[in-house]
Amino acid sequence: MHLLAHENLGEASVCFAEPDIRRDTVWVRMRDGIRLATDVYLPPLLRAPAVARRSPYGKTRGVESLLAFARRGYAVISQDCRGTGESEPDVWEYYVYEPEDGIDFVEWVSAQRWFDGHLYSFGGSYASATQWCMAAHPRMTAIVPEVGGLQVSRSTVEPYMFVNAYPRAVGKGADRLPVPLTEVERLLEAETMEAGYFNEPLGRPLPEAVLQCYPDLRQLPLFDAKRLLWEKLCSLPPSQRDGLLKKLTGVVEFSYVEMCALSALFDRQIIYGVHTIPSTSAGELCRRFYAPALITTGWYDWNLADVLSSWTALRREANEEVASLSRLLITPAAHDMPGYHEGADTHPELRHNHRNNVELLLRWYQAVRDRALDGWPTVTYYLMGENTWEFASDWPVPGTNEKSFYLHTGGVLSTRAPQASSRPDHYVYDPLHPTPTVGGSIVSYLYPPGSVDLNDVQQRTDVVTYTSEPLTRDLDVVGALRMILFASSSMTDTDFAARLSDVLPDGRAILLQDGFLRARYRTAGGEPTLLDPGK
């Protein structure tokens, strides 16, 4: 079954010519009166299934895909999210109103005379998160969230370069620059790199403005007060949630930068639904959904860990129909661009980002509608190096074995466990000359995402490298990667980074995956604690 074919759609599946499609721009009113600009593409049918996309990147973006759906008999709705594109108001409060706007949008579609009762969606990144919001409405039929999970995984450091550039190029607001998103990083690189160190205080106190609103928090230990505050925030309607978030962050406009900083403000306690639907637990979040999902990610997507955690939570916590009908697709791509580059000249699928594959989406929509998903593997993943599509009944893949490698002196990586203590390896870290990120699971239009050669980085004196003997037979690495590190520092806090690379016969060390830990957050779910130097 070739689920990921990228050939042109056959004309046999096209029902209508492009001139047959009627296109109108309408204003859809949300519950608070704000109007959102919405393009509707209607085929010449009395009633039709609908495909929707709610995005901040412009409702006409990817118009070829929109027309492709409409020419095949679908009503297509493309909407500018609140505060972006042509939609009201004149400021974009990043994601604050999306959970409610998504519900209101589905209500509007359900009331249209051309709607036949089946509503599907597609889109990636931010437009992935808006789909999870729509899936909380019982009239939603199926969603395809691409490169975007539920934000249920823990991360102890934040991405920086793209995060700071993004709110200056997308949406409306006082600080927006009239440049494309693909160029803003370049313009802001020097400003971003001079913005200081990530040296947030331990146990940041709650702002006085928040304590005045919730005086009961004053009587609690700070750690407990923040937990209770998050529960209060989750229960608020959007306008009040907006006000509380601004009090917490001290800003006039709530942007992507402040959203990413929320987890640090809450001492990393809050990992559930920060970017989607504010929730007190992963289980409570997953039980809200009515629509099964074709969850699509890539081995080099910066949201990979969260998407895989979201899949696990969905399978475990969602209602039986959503859990059983959902599917997971893992491609070799990065975030909206190719990821694994080795062999791309002979394997054309590596040159795709696998987003907005109309052929795949149409098959998915029809299969859900017909309840004919037996032919769809529960999990489809691309095995890099072997360059094959593989299938599994779940993720992690059943029947796989955990394989441990151990660090030894002399830069040796071995499956043999050390038999005795040895002198520790050490390095000196200088924050004025940090180890660079040269690729990997990042989002950037300035630095190359995906597989890169780490040899130059590994020659630095602040990097310690451990290498195994050459493999004597093929080894499939399929599943979760975990690094257990015993380390000390002369300081009270630091960041540790671990990278796994594949050493090719020509000597290049190709980055496969990396992970990061801020030492103060080394106890998952516990209070942040500084290091005892030397321990």
Coordinates of C-alpha atoms in Angstrom, one line a residue:
M1 CA 0.0 0.0 0.0
H2 CA 1.7 3.2 -1.2
L3 CA 0.3 5.7 1.3
L4 CA 2.9 8.4 0.6
A5 CA 2.9 8.6 -3.2
H6 CA 3.9 12.0 -4.5
E7 CA 3.0 11.5 -8.1
N8 CA 0.5 14.0 -9.6
L9 CA -3.1 13.1 -8.8
G10 CA -4.8 11.3 -11.7
E11 CA -7.3 13.3 -13.7
A12 CA -9.8 10.5 -13.1
S13 CA -10.2 11.6 -9.5
V14 CA -10.9 15.2 -10.6
C15 CA -14.6 16.0 -10.8
F16 CA -14.5 19.6 -11.7
A17 CA -12.4 22.1 -13.7
E18 CA -10.9 25.1 -11.8
P19 CA -13.4 27.6 -13.4
D20 CA -16.2 25.5 -11.9
I21 CA -15.1 26.3 -8.3
R22 CA -16.8 29.3 -6.7
R23 CA -14.6 31.2 -4.3
D24 CA -16.0 33.7 -1.7
T25 CA -14.5 35.5 1.2
V26 CA -16.8 35.7 4.2
W27 CA -16.6 37.0 7.8
V28 CA -17.2 34.4 10.5
R29 CA -18.1 35.9 13.9
M30 CA -16.7 34.4 17.0
R31 CA -18.5 34.3 20.4
D32 CA -17.0 37.6 21.5
G33 CA -17.9 39.4 18.3
I34 CA -14.5 39.3 16.6
R35 CA -14.8 38.5 12.9
L36 CA -12.3 36.1 11.1
A37 CA -11.7 36.4 7.4
T38 CA -12.5 33.1 5.7
D39 CA -12.2 31.9 2.1
V40 CA -14.7 29.3 1.0
Y41 CA -14.1 27.2 -2.2
L42 CA -17.4 25.5 -3.3
P43 CA -17.7 22.8 -6.0
P44 CA -21.0 22.8 -8.0
L45 CA -22.7 20.4 -5.6
L46 CA -25.8 20.9 -3.4
R47 CA -24.0 19.4 -0.4
A48 CA -20.4 18.3 0.1
P49 CA -17.9 17.1 2.7
A50 CA -15.7 19.9 3.9
V51 CA -12.0 20.3 4.4
A52 CA -10.8 23.1 6.7
R53 CA -7.5 24.8 7.6
R54 CA -7.2 27.5 10.2
S55 CA -3.8 29.2 10.0
P56 CA -1.9 32.4 10.9
Y57 CA 0.2 32.1 7.7
G58 CA -2.3 33.5 5.2
K59 CA -5.5 31.9 4.0
T60 CA -4.4 31.9 0.4
R61 CA -1.1 30.1 1.2
G62 CA -0.9 26.8 -0.7
V63 CA -3.9 27.7 -2.8
E64 CA -3.0 24.8 -5.2
S65 CA -3.9 22.3 -2.4
L66 CA -7.1 24.1 -1.6
L67 CA -8.2 24.0 -5.2
A68 CA -7.1 20.3 -5.5
F69 CA -9.6 19.4 -2.8
A70 CA -12.4 21.5 -4.2
R71 CA -11.9 20.1 -7.7
R72 CA -12.5 16.6 -6.1
G73 CA -15.8 17.5 -4.7
Y74 CA -14.9 19.0 -1.2
A75 CA -16.0 22.3 0.1
V76 CA -12.8 23.9 1.3
I77 CA -12.6 26.5 4.1
S78 CA -9.3 28.4 4.7
Q79 CA -9.4 30.9 7.6
D80 CA -7.0 33.5 8.9
C81 CA -6.6 33.0 12.7
R82 CA -7.6 35.8 15.0
G83 CA -5.2 38.8 14.8
T84 CA -3.5 37.5 11.6
G85 CA -4.0 38.1 7.9
E86 CA -7.2 39.9 7.2
S87 CA -8.9 38.8 10.4
E88 CA -9.7 41.1 13.4
P89 CA -8.4 42.5 15.7
D90 CA -5.2 44.4 15.1
V91 CA -3.0 42.4 17.5
W92 CA -2.2 38.7 17.6
E93 CA -2.5 37.2 21.1
Y94 CA -0.5 34.1 20.4
Y95 CA -2.8 31.1 20.7
V96 CA -4.8 32.4 23.6
Y97 CA -8.2 32.3 21.9
E98 CA -7.7 29.2 19.6
P99 CA -9.5 26.6 21.8
E100 CA -12.7 28.6 21.7
D101 CA -12.3 29.9 18.2
G102 CA -11.9 26.3 16.9
I103 CA -15.2 25.3 18.5
D104 CA -17.0 28.3 17.1
F105 CA -15.5 27.6 13.7
V106 CA -16.9 24.0 13.6
E107 CA -20.3 25.4 14.8
W108 CA -20.3 27.8 11.8
V109 CA -19.4 25.1 9.3
S110 CA -22.1 22.8 10.7
A111 CA -24.7 25.4 10.0
Q112 CA -23.9 25.9 6.3
R113 CA -26.5 24.7 3.8
W114 CA -23.7 23.2 1.6
F115 CA -22.3 21.0 4.4
D116 CA -23.0 17.3 4.2
G117 CA -22.0 16.5 7.8
H118 CA -18.4 15.4 7.3
L119 CA -15.7 17.8 8.4
Y120 CA -12.0 17.1 7.9
S121 CA -8.9 19.3 8.5
F122 CA -5.2 19.6 7.6
G123 CA -2.2 21.8 8.2
G124 CA 1.1 21.9 10.0
S125 CA 2.8 23.6 12.9
Y126 CA 0.5 26.2 14.3
A127 CA -2.2 24.9 11.9
S128 CA -1.7 21.5 13.5
A129 CA -2.5 22.9 17.0
T130 CA -5.7 24.6 15.7
Q131 CA -6.8 21.1 14.5
W132 CA -6.5 19.7 18.0
C133 CA -8.9 22.5 19.1
M134 CA -11.4 21.6 16.4
A135 CA -11.2 17.9 17.4
A136 CA -12.8 18.9 20.7
H137 CA -16.1 19.4 18.8
P138 CA -18.3 16.3 18.3
R139 CA -19.1 17.3 14.7
M140 CA -15.4 17.0 13.6
T141 CA -14.8 13.8 11.5
A142 CA -11.0 13.5 11.3
I143 CA -7.9 15.7 11.6
V144 CA -4.4 15.5 10.2
P145 CA -2.1 17.4 12.6
E146 CA 1.3 17.7 10.9
V147 CA 4.5 18.4 12.8
G148 CA 2.7 19.4 16.0
G149 CA 1.7 17.6 19.1
L150 CA -0.2 18.4 22.3
Q151 CA 2.8 19.8 24.3
V152 CA 2.7 17.0 26.9
S153 CA 6.4 16.3 27.0
R154 CA 8.9 17.9 29.3
S155 CA 11.7 20.1 27.9
T156 CA 14.1 21.9 30.2
V157 CA 15.5 24.3 27.7
E158 CA 13.9 26.5 25.0
P159 CA 14.6 27.1 21.4
Y160 CA 15.8 30.6 20.9
M161 CA 16.7 32.0 17.5
F162 CA 13.5 31.1 15.6
V163 CA 11.3 31.8 18.6
N164 CA 12.5 35.4 18.9
A165 CA 12.2 36.0 15.1
Y166 CA 8.8 34.4 14.6
P167 CA 6.6 36.9 16.4
R168 CA 8.3 39.7 14.4
A169 CA 7.1 38.4 11.1
V170 CA 3.8 36.6 11.7
G171 CA 0.5 38.1 12.7
K172 CA -0.3 41.7 13.7
G173 CA 1.2 43.8 16.4
A174 CA 3.4 46.8 17.2
D175 CA 6.8 45.1 16.6
R176 CA 6.0 43.4 13.3
L177 CA 8.5 43.8 10.5
P178 CA 7.4 43.9 6.9
V179 CA 9.6 41.0 5.8
P180 CA 8.9 37.3 5.1
L181 CA 9.3 34.7 7.9
T182 CA 12.1 33.2 5.8
E183 CA 14.2 36.4 6.1
V184 CA 13.6 37.7 9.6
E185 CA 16.1 35.4 11.4
R186 CA 18.9 36.9 9.3
L187 CA 17.9 40.4 10.1
L188 CA 17.6 39.7 13.9
E189 CA 20.6 37.3 14.3
A190 CA 22.9 39.9 15.9
E191 CA 20.2 41.3 18.2
T192 CA 19.1 37.8 19.2
M193 CA 22.6 36.5 20.0
E194 CA 23.3 39.6 22.2
A195 CA 20.1 39.2 24.2
G196 CA 21.8 37.7 27.3
Y197 CA 22.1 34.4 29.0
F198 CA 19.4 31.9 30.0
N199 CA 20.0 32.6 33.7
E200 CA 16.4 32.7 35.1
P201 CA 16.2 32.9 38.8
L202 CA 15.4 29.8 40.8
G203 CA 11.8 29.8 42.0
R204 CA 10.8 33.0 40.3
P205 CA 8.1 34.6 42.5
L206 CA 4.6 35.3 41.3
P207 CA 4.0 38.9 40.2
E208 CA 2.2 41.1 42.7
A209 CA -0.5 41.9 40.2
V210 CA -1.3 38.1 40.1
L211 CA -1.3 37.8 43.9
Q212 CA -3.7 40.7 44.2
C213 CA -6.1 38.8 41.9
Y214 CA -5.7 35.5 43.8
P215 CA -4.7 36.4 47.5
D216 CA -5.2 32.8 48.6
L217 CA -1.9 32.0 46.8
R218 CA 0.1 34.0 49.3
Q219 CA -0.5 31.4 52.0
L220 CA 0.9 28.5 50.0
P221 CA 4.5 27.5 49.3
L222 CA 5.6 28.9 46.0
F223 CA 5.7 25.5 44.3
D224 CA 2.2 24.7 45.3
A225 CA 0.9 28.2 44.5
K226 CA 2.1 27.9 40.9
R227 CA 0.4 24.5 40.6
L228 CA -2.9 26.0 41.8
L229 CA -2.5 29.1 39.7
W230 CA -2.2 26.9 36.6
E231 CA -5.4 25.1 37.5
K232 CA -7.2 28.5 37.8
L233 CA -5.8 29.6 34.5
C234 CA -7.1 26.4 32.8
S235 CA -10.6 27.1 34.0
L236 CA -10.8 30.7 32.8
P237 CA -12.6 31.9 29.6
P238 CA -10.3 33.3 26.9
S239 CA -10.5 37.0 27.7
Q240 CA -9.7 36.4 31.4
R241 CA -7.0 33.9 30.5
D242 CA -5.5 36.6 28.2
G243 CA -5.5 39.1 31.1
L244 CA -3.9 36.6 33.5
L245 CA -1.2 35.6 31.1
K246 CA -0.2 39.3 30.6
K247 CA -0.1 39.8 34.3
L248 CA 2.2 36.8 34.6
T249 CA 4.5 37.9 31.9
G250 CA 4.3 41.7 32.2
V251 CA 3.7 42.3 28.5
V252 CA 1.1 44.3 26.6
E253 CA 1.0 41.8 23.7
F254 CA 1.2 38.0 24.4
S255 CA 3.5 36.5 21.8
Y256 CA 5.2 33.2 21.0
V257 CA 8.2 34.3 23.2
E258 CA 6.0 34.6 26.3
M259 CA 4.2 31.3 25.5
C260 CA 7.5 29.5 25.4
A261 CA 8.6 31.1 28.7
L262 CA 5.5 29.9 30.6
S263 CA 7.0 26.6 31.4
A264 CA 10.0 28.2 33.0
L265 CA 7.8 30.6 34.9
F266 CA 5.9 27.6 36.4
D267 CA 9.2 25.9 37.3
R268 CA 8.7 23.3 34.6
Q269 CA 5.6 21.9 36.4
I270 CA 3.4 22.8 33.5
I271 CA 3.9 20.7 30.4
Y272 CA 0.3 19.8 29.6
G273 CA -1.2 21.7 26.6
V274 CA 0.7 24.9 27.0
H275 CA 0.5 25.4 23.2
T276 CA -2.9 23.8 22.7
I277 CA -5.8 23.6 25.1
P278 CA -4.8 24.6 28.7
S279 CA -5.3 21.4 30.7
T280 CA -4.4 20.0 34.1
S281 CA -3.2 16.6 32.8
A282 CA -2.5 14.8 29.5
G283 CA -5.4 12.4 30.2
E284 CA -7.9 15.2 30.8
L285 CA -6.7 16.8 27.5
C286 CA -6.9 13.6 25.4
R287 CA -10.4 12.7 26.7
R288 CA -11.7 15.9 25.1
F289 CA -11.2 14.8 21.5
Y290 CA -13.9 13.3 19.2
A291 CA -12.0 13.1 15.9
P292 CA -9.4 10.5 15.1
A293 CA -6.0 11.9 14.0
L294 CA -3.5 11.0 11.3
I295 CA -0.5 12.3 13.3
T296 CA 2.4 13.2 11.0
T297 CA 5.9 14.0 12.2
G298 CA 9.5 13.7 11.0
W299 CA 12.7 12.3 12.5
Y300 CA 14.2 15.8 12.5
D301 CA 11.2 17.8 13.5
W302 CA 11.8 19.9 16.6
N303 CA 8.5 18.6 18.0
L304 CA 9.3 14.9 17.5
A305 CA 9.6 14.0 21.2
D306 CA 6.3 15.8 22.0
V307 CA 4.5 14.2 19.1
L308 CA 5.6 10.7 20.1
S309 CA 4.5 11.5 23.7
S310 CA 1.2 12.8 22.4
W311 CA 0.7 9.6 20.5
T312 CA 1.3 7.5 23.6
A313 CA -1.1 9.7 25.7
L314 CA -3.8 9.6 23.0
R315 CA -3.6 5.8 22.7
R316 CA -3.8 5.4 26.5
E317 CA -6.2 8.2 27.5
A318 CA -8.5 9.1 24.6
N319 CA -11.9 7.4 24.1
E320 CA -11.8 4.0 22.4
E321 CA -12.8 5.1 19.0
V322 CA -10.3 8.0 18.8
A323 CA -7.5 5.8 20.2
S324 CA -8.2 2.9 17.8
L325 CA -8.8 4.8 14.6
S326 CA -5.8 7.2 14.9
R327 CA -2.7 6.6 13.0
L328 CA 1.0 7.7 13.3
L329 CA 3.3 8.6 10.4
I330 CA 7.0 9.3 10.9
T331 CA 8.9 10.6 7.9
P332 CA 12.6 11.5 7.3
A333 CA 11.7 15.2 7.3
A334 CA 12.4 18.2 9.5
H335 CA 9.8 20.9 10.3
D336 CA 8.2 21.7 7.0
M337 CA 11.4 20.9 5.0
P338 CA 13.6 17.9 4.2
G339 CA 15.6 16.4 7.1
Y340 CA 17.7 13.4 6.3
H341 CA 20.0 14.3 3.4
E342 CA 22.2 11.3 3.0
G343 CA 21.3 9.6 -0.3
A344 CA 18.8 12.2 -1.4
D345 CA 20.2 12.1 -4.9
T346 CA 19.1 8.5 -5.4
H347 CA 16.1 8.5 -3.0
P348 CA 13.7 11.3 -4.1
E349 CA 11.4 10.8 -1.1
L350 CA 14.1 12.4 1.0
R351 CA 13.7 15.6 -0.9
H352 CA 10.1 16.0 0.3
N353 CA 8.8 17.4 3.5
H354 CA 5.7 15.2 3.2
R355 CA 3.4 18.0 4.1
N356 CA 0.0 18.6 2.5
N357 CA 0.1 15.4 0.5
V358 CA -3.4 15.7 -1.1
E359 CA -3.4 12.1 -2.3
L360 CA -2.7 10.8 1.2
L361 CA -5.2 13.1 2.9
L362 CA -8.0 12.2 0.5
R363 CA -7.3 8.5 1.2
W364 CA -7.4 9.1 4.9
Y365 CA -10.6 11.1 4.9
Q366 CA -12.4 8.5 2.8
A367 CA -11.1 5.6 5.0
V368 CA -12.3 7.3 8.2
R369 CA -15.7 8.1 6.5
D370 CA -16.1 4.5 5.4
R371 CA -14.7 3.0 8.6
A372 CA -12.3 1.2 6.3
L373 CA -9.0 1.6 8.2
D374 CA -8.0 -2.1 8.3
G375 CA -5.6 -1.6 5.4
W376 CA -3.9 1.3 7.2
P377 CA -1.0 0.3 9.4
T378 CA -1.3 1.8 12.9
V379 CA 2.3 3.2 12.6
T380 CA 4.2 3.9 9.4
Y381 CA 7.8 5.1 9.7
Y382 CA 10.7 5.7 7.4
L383 CA 13.9 3.8 8.2
M384 CA 16.7 6.1 7.3
G385 CA 19.9 4.5 5.9
E386 CA 17.9 1.5 4.7
N387 CA 15.6 4.0 2.9
T388 CA 12.4 1.9 3.3
W389 CA 8.9 2.5 4.7
E390 CA 8.2 0.2 7.6
F391 CA 5.0 -0.6 9.4
A392 CA 4.1 -1.5 13.0
S393 CA 1.1 -2.2 15.2
D394 CA 2.0 0.5 17.7
W395 CA 4.7 2.8 18.9
P396 CA 7.1 2.0 20.5
V397 CA 7.4 -0.8 18.0
P398 CA 6.4 -4.1 19.7
G399 CA 9.1 -6.8 19.7
T400 CA 12.1 -4.4 19.7
N401 CA 14.8 -4.9 22.2
E402 CA 16.5 -2.2 24.3
K403 CA 20.2 -2.1 23.7
S404 CA 22.6 -0.3 26.1
F405 CA 25.9 1.3 25.2
Y406 CA 28.3 2.5 28.0
L407 CA 30.8 5.3 28.1
H408 CA 34.4 4.2 28.7
T409 CA 37.7 6.0 29.2
G410 CA 39.6 6.9 26.0
G411 CA 36.5 7.9 24.1
V412 CA 35.2 4.3 23.8
L413 CA 31.5 3.5 23.4
S414 CA 30.8 -0.2 24.1
T415 CA 28.0 -2.6 24.9
R416 CA 30.2 -3.9 27.7
A417 CA 29.4 -2.5 31.1
P418 CA 32.4 -1.0 32.9
Q419 CA 33.9 -3.4 35.5
A420 CA 35.5 -0.9 37.7
S421 CA 35.6 2.9 38.5
S422 CA 37.7 5.1 36.3
R423 CA 38.8 8.7 36.3
P424 CA 36.1 11.0 34.9
D425 CA 36.4 12.8 31.6
H426 CA 36.1 16.5 31.9
Y427 CA 35.8 19.7 29.8
V428 CA 35.6 23.4 30.3
Y429 CA 32.4 25.2 29.2
D430 CA 32.7 28.9 28.4
P431 CA 29.3 30.6 27.9
L432 CA 31.0 33.3 26.0
H433 CA 32.1 30.7 23.4
P434 CA 29.3 28.1 23.5
T435 CA 29.2 24.9 21.5
P436 CA 27.2 25.7 18.4
T437 CA 24.1 24.1 17.0
V438 CA 25.0 23.3 13.4
G439 CA 21.8 21.3 12.5
G440 CA 19.5 18.6 13.8
S441 CA 16.0 18.9 15.0
I442 CA 15.6 22.6 14.8
V443 CA 13.4 25.1 13.0
S444 CA 15.4 27.7 11.1
Y445 CA 15.7 29.4 7.8
L446 CA 19.3 30.6 8.7
Y447 CA 20.8 27.4 10.0
P448 CA 20.4 24.0 8.3
P449 CA 17.9 21.6 9.9
G450 CA 18.4 17.9 9.6
S451 CA 21.3 15.6 9.2
V452 CA 24.7 17.4 9.3
D453 CA 28.3 16.4 9.8
L454 CA 29.4 16.9 13.4
N455 CA 33.1 16.4 12.9
D456 CA 34.1 20.0 13.3
V457 CA 32.0 20.3 16.5
Q458 CA 33.5 17.1 17.9
Q459 CA 37.0 18.6 17.6
R460 CA 36.3 21.3 20.1
T461 CA 37.8 21.0 23.6
D462 CA 34.4 21.5 25.3
V463 CA 33.0 18.3 23.6
V464 CA 33.8 14.8 24.7
T465 CA 33.1 12.1 22.1
Y466 CA 32.7 8.3 22.5
T467 CA 32.8 6.0 19.5
S468 CA 31.9 2.3 19.1
E469 CA 33.7 -0.2 17.0
P470 CA 32.5 -0.4 13.4
L471 CA 29.3 -2.5 13.2
T472 CA 29.8 -5.9 11.7
R473 CA 26.1 -6.2 10.7
D474 CA 23.2 -3.9 10.1
L475 CA 21.5 -2.4 13.2
D476 CA 18.0 -0.9 13.1
V477 CA 17.6 1.8 15.7
V478 CA 13.8 2.2 16.1
G479 CA 12.4 3.6 19.3
A480 CA 13.1 5.9 22.2
L481 CA 16.7 7.1 22.8
R482 CA 17.7 7.7 26.5
M483 CA 20.9 9.1 27.9
I484 CA 21.7 8.3 31.5
L485 CA 24.5 10.7 32.5
F486 CA 26.5 10.8 35.7
A487 CA 28.2 14.2 35.9
S488 CA 29.2 17.0 38.2
S489 CA 29.9 20.7 37.6
S490 CA 32.1 23.3 39.4
M491 CA 29.1 25.6 39.1
T492 CA 25.6 25.5 40.6
D493 CA 23.8 25.1 37.3
T494 CA 24.6 24.2 33.7
D495 CA 23.2 22.6 30.6
F496 CA 24.2 19.2 29.3
A497 CA 23.7 18.2 25.7
A498 CA 23.9 14.7 24.2
R499 CA 24.2 13.9 20.5
L500 CA 23.9 10.5 18.7
S501 CA 25.6 10.3 15.4
D502 CA 26.1 7.7 12.7
V503 CA 29.8 7.5 11.6
L504 CA 29.8 6.7 7.9
P505 CA 32.6 4.8 6.1
D506 CA 34.0 8.1 4.8
G507 CA 34.5 9.4 8.4
R508 CA 31.6 11.8 8.5
A509 CA 29.6 11.8 11.8
I510 CA 26.0 12.4 10.7
L511 CA 23.7 13.7 13.5
L512 CA 20.7 11.5 14.2
Q513 CA 19.3 13.0 17.3
D514 CA 20.1 15.2 20.3
G515 CA 18.8 16.0 23.7
F516 CA 19.3 18.6 26.4
L517 CA 18.9 18.9 30.1
R518 CA 19.1 22.0 32.3
A519 CA 20.6 20.6 35.5
R520 CA 18.3 22.4 37.9
Y521 CA 15.4 20.4 36.4
R522 CA 17.0 17.0 36.7
T523 CA 14.3 15.7 39.0
A524 CA 11.2 15.3 36.8
G525 CA 8.2 16.8 38.5
G526 CA 10.1 18.0 41.5
E527 CA 11.1 21.5 42.5
P528 CA 14.1 23.0 40.6
T529 CA 17.3 22.4 42.6
L530 CA 20.7 23.9 42.0
L531 CA 23.8 21.6 41.8
D532 CA 26.1 21.0 44.7
P533 CA 29.4 22.0 43.0
G534 CA 31.6 18.9 42.6
K535 CA 28.9 16.4 43.5

